[in-house]
Amino acid sequence: MIRAVMVINTTGKPRFSKFYDFQPVEKQQEIMRRIYAVLCSRPESVCNFIEAESISGPDTRFVYKHYATLYFVFLFDSSENELTMLDLIQVFAETLEKCFKNVCELDLVFNYSKMHTILDEIIFGGQVLETNSSEVMKAVEEISKLETASSALSLVHKSVSGWRSR
Amino acid sequence: MAGPSLMDSLFQRSLDDLIKGLRLHQPTSESTFISKSLDEIRREIKSTDPQTKSTALQKLNYLHSLHGLDMSWAAFHAIEVISSQNFQQKKVGYLAASLSFHSSTDVILLLTNQLRKDLSSNNVFEVSLALECLSMICTVDLARDLTPEIFTLLGSTKSFIKKKAIATVLRIFEKYPDAVRVCFKRLIENLESNDVGIVSAVMGVFCELALKEPKSYLPLAPEFYRILVDSRNNWVLIKVLKVFSKLAILEPRLAKRVVEPICEHMRRSGAKSLVFECVRTILSSLSEYESALKLAVEKVREFLVDDDPNLKYLGLQALSVVSLKHLWAVLENKDLVIKSLSDDDPNIKLEALQLVMAMVSEDNVHEICKVLISYALKSEPAFCNEILGSILSTCCRNVYEIIIDFDWYVSLLGEISRIPHCQNGEEIEKQLIDIGMRVKDVRSELVRVGRELLIDPALLGNPVIHRILSAAAWVSGEYVELSKNPFELMEALLQPRTILLPPSIRAIYVQSAFKVLIFCLYSYLFPDEAVASSPSLPVDLDPGVTSSISPKEFSESSDVVVTEPLADREMDEGFNPRDISQSLEDVSVGNGGDTVIAHEQTSCSATLKKDYFTQESIVKLLDLVERTLCPLMGTHEVEIQERVGNIRGLTELIKQELPEFLVHKERNVEGVKVKALEIVKLMHDAFLEELGPVSTSAQERVPIPEGLMLMENLGDLEGICGDIQLPIPSQFCFGMPHSGGRESTSLFNQQTDEESETSYECTSLLAEHRKRHGLYYLPSEKLETISNACPPAKDPQQSDDLNDDGQDLVKLTEQSLVPKKKPNRAKPRPVVVKLDEVDGITIAVSKPESKDYLISGAVREVLLGNEVSSAQHKLPDKSSNKRREKDKLDIDQPSDTKENLANVGKSETSTSKKSKHHIPGKERKHKSSRKNADEREDVQKDKTKSGHHNPRHKARQRADDNVDVIAQTPVIPDFLL
């Protein structure tokens, strides 16, 4: 299974993280720190797979991809294929591109919830469920529609309740 | 406490505001901003307004996952937000739950009803949210309570939901194995779905399950096989391959069946990921199929020559999978492997290094190590240490299995120690001492290497190799009789720069100096006995000279030493062990720094050892010791202080009594007792006792003294000893090697003293020793017979073209990597003392968790139950198979008992349960007739048998539950035929 998905920028700031097996938050932070320490020491154009047993326990490795100012990192175990994980990062990045048009770090910074929505359509509980970015986008758009509809509703609701409580 | 006000609701900071705020702050003030925001959140989250609450929770989610803030305190608020009707709020709530809930979150049970409600919602996205959350936070209770809902969703017509339900099932099974009975069948049905996404999801689940406990899923092989052949989706195929790589190991007939389709995929597919998975499956599980293996290795080669570093890395990894079983696959690609050693990518270099080490054998270990060390010298420190570390670990594998020429290896260790940034001090220390204790023949070389390390003052300044120096000091002290120049050794041990050593190591230096001192005094005071008792002493003598002079000398000495005349005489005949000529060889061939020694040697060669220890030199030695060690009496380190105290006591005694002794000596008065003499002799004898490697189970062999309560709780001691720090240098065992130290050491002494004893006596002694201590030795060749052994084997044509380039190693491997046995070795391998337990450290096989057992038990039940009932299965006679199997079981029992028949009567009490159930009366009658025949034997048999009975009986009972374990065997053949 996939153990975690992380996006870390080139200065080491985590921009997104999702762990599929429960880890205490300190441990999460430590894993991200140590992975970043490995990443920033690696030159360009070397291989993207790294054994991570010392970082996140037995039978774990991670694959990363470097886009502009961001590292996308997938942490996984032996039931996944390294090259498909690399492809999956590509799918994730492509979907982000479709979603934000010329995606940049700032988009990710301000769309934390949407990142979750997108990733949840691709990976579910550590299992890969959808690898077609258009399919992912379809679901994400539906969900966004639903969200805006409900938030519009809550805005009305909020002002009414505000009046009432006065 | 200020409650949430309207102002909070109206002017609440949104998540975007929070992020903007974070971006405005410098890293220094960020934490204050975060804690301020957290206070805000704590206030807002208590609001009655659901929107305010959910926004607060959303901000908390963000701070939790990116800034590492604890949010477990908000668990109840998360549940409140989840119960909102508003989709957006619900989503925030579910995210919070999936981020922060875990099995010990106490409010998690409050979520059950809400989850149930959302799982049955009409809105697929709400269902999806609930499934997602459940798959992340699933507990035993949630799994049990929600299994019916999940079961319903597995039958959903919407693929969007079905996929997620399938993926959730995995977590449900893990937590609540009984769910298997409910959901498994539906899961299997979905394997035949036309929707690739669904098949992929199911395969994902099976892949996870099968990796943990593959055996249970063998009956599903037909379905998996169909997917393997039919599917064209790479994601699905990869998962199927992963499953087959586990199943094929269990069932050879299945392996035979799948190997061809896998090869087909390998040939056909353009997707590297699929090809790689095929390769990995073949190499790890199907490597006995030669043509498939060849194809896979071919593909690996394609990966290795590819420009993509990822493929190169994976190719190397694949090779290391197969390197143990089929080394030829590595050898075939050795050129590429070795080229990768100088790759830019550290990962690739490491993999390549491992493969190179896998290629090492006893025939090429010299050459490979030589080239690797030249690589190490050129590499950056980290990789340099990797190389050195793997050389060390490879060479010491299985008690130095691949090392034939220990002299070479020991000098290699010396060489490695001198490499700058060598971080392997601890390992080298361990090995130097270990080899010293295990391999007797290498000790003189060890002492030489130790000397070179000790006399170099520059090395003392490098803390990294202090550990090595401590080993060198210990070795030099322990085997000082092999030293060429004890005086020089003493100077080295007491040189001023030793002040740079940590106290623990300095203590070892002092102790070694003590040993050297005792040796020198003994050699001086008892010149004849010294020569006699330390056989290798006259290393300084030229072999030729030894042979010409020593007979005379020994006949003289045998007059004086009346105690062991025979031993002495024998010794000088068999004298001239290989290591002498060896060390001489090394000295003359070796580095130029040895000229002093060489000179000394020539000057010494004519004279005799006893003349070497003159009065003058001994007095000088004593002066040196006094001068350098006395200041250390004031040290705060007890280890040092105590040892220095010992030495000082001795030197003072000697100084007092030496003149007296000299007078006696001049007058040649015999039988005069001088106290110091006695002490020196005593100490020398004590130090002569050889230390051996300690078996890991040595402790167990110590008989427990009477009255010692081992099981008593010593918990109170902790309070007393808690603050006492253990001394660091505990690596050395100054004690006896075994509990029965007396016997073993006396044996060792005998070995040292009487090396040339007849082989018969040797072996009988060994046998006796073995019996007593369970010690084992490698079968020893008689070393003495090959007195004029050749110098270490060095291929002349290889030694010159070994410059430091990859090309050379490639060339070299052409010649030597082919694993062929050299018919004649230049030199026999010396005896290496081996302890049985040390080699065979059994790796504890980790048992699968009980949960997995539960799952697999349930899976088997379902699968086999399935096959009985379901008509759609393509295995028509499976149920009959199962029945047949059951019959077989019943048949089995009597036949089994028949074997035991003879015992039953006797052991009726002990095995009454069993016999009552299974023994037909007829047989018992039959039995009673011959009961008298071998009664005594029966009793014995009973004893052994009854031990076996119970477990077997139990096993049979269990077998009733798990008939499938046996039934599996027929399941597969049906499919294979």
PDB file of C-alpha atoms in Angstrom, chain A residues 34-35 37-42 46-56 60-64 73-76 82, chain B residues 310 313 317 345-347:
ATOM      1  CA  ARG A  34      14.252  13.398   7.246  1.00  0.00           C
ATOM      2  CA  ILE A  35      12.933  12.801   3.781  1.00  0.00           C
ATOM      3  CA  ALA A  37      17.152  16.027   4.266  1.00  0.00           C
ATOM      4  CA  VAL A  38      17.679  13.154   1.845  1.00  0.00           C
ATOM      5  CA  LEU A  39      16.063  14.954  -1.065  1.00  0.00           C
ATOM      6  CA  CYS A  40      17.939  18.195  -0.826  1.00  0.00           C
ATOM      7  CA  SER A  41      21.253  16.360  -0.851  1.00  0.00           C
ATOM      8  CA  ARG A  42      20.488  14.596  -4.120  1.00  0.00           C
ATOM      9  CA  VAL A  46      19.759  10.669 -10.410  1.00  0.00           C
ATOM     10  CA  CYS A  47      17.314   7.908  -9.717  1.00  0.00           C
ATOM     11  CA  ASN A  48      14.064   8.702  -7.952  1.00  0.00           C
ATOM     12  CA  PHE A  49      13.794   5.720  -5.638  1.00  0.00           C
ATOM     13  CA  ILE A  50      15.149   5.684  -2.141  1.00  0.00           C
ATOM     14  CA  GLU A  51      15.033   3.020   0.509  1.00  0.00           C
ATOM     15  CA  ALA A  52      13.429   4.513   3.591  1.00  0.00           C
ATOM     16  CA  GLU A  53      13.729   1.771   6.155  1.00  0.00           C
ATOM     17  CA  SER A  54      15.756   3.972   8.452  1.00  0.00           C
ATOM     18  CA  ILE A  55      13.205   6.755   8.160  1.00  0.00           C
ATOM     19  CA  SER A  56       9.827   5.114   8.275  1.00  0.00           C
ATOM     20  CA  THR A  60       9.296   1.149   3.090  1.00  0.00           C
ATOM     21  CA  ARG A  61      10.772   3.145   0.290  1.00  0.00           C
ATOM     22  CA  PHE A  62       9.819   6.345  -1.365  1.00  0.00           C
ATOM     23  CA  VAL A  63       9.790   7.775  -4.788  1.00  0.00           C
ATOM     24  CA  TYR A  64       9.965  11.465  -5.454  1.00  0.00           C
ATOM     25  CA  VAL A  73       6.970  12.261  -2.459  1.00  0.00           C
ATOM     26  CA  PHE A  74       5.103   8.955  -2.252  1.00  0.00           C
ATOM     27  CA  LEU A  75       6.019   6.610   0.568  1.00  0.00           C
ATOM     28  CA  PHE A  76       5.055   2.983  -0.055  1.00  0.00           C
ATOM     29  CA  GLU A  82       8.264   1.594  -8.028  1.00  0.00           C
TER      30      GLU A  82
ATOM     31  CA  ASN B 310      15.704   4.703 -12.383  1.00  0.00           C
ATOM     32  CA  TYR B 313      18.826   1.247 -10.199  1.00  0.00           C
ATOM     33  CA  GLN B 317      18.203  -4.298  -7.412  1.00  0.00           C
ATOM     34  CA  ASP B 345      24.073   8.367  -8.155  1.00  0.00           C
ATOM     35  CA  PRO B 346      24.898   7.201  -4.643  1.00  0.00           C
ATOM     36  CA  ASN B 347      22.002   4.723  -4.678  1.00  0.00           C
TER      37      ASN B 347
END
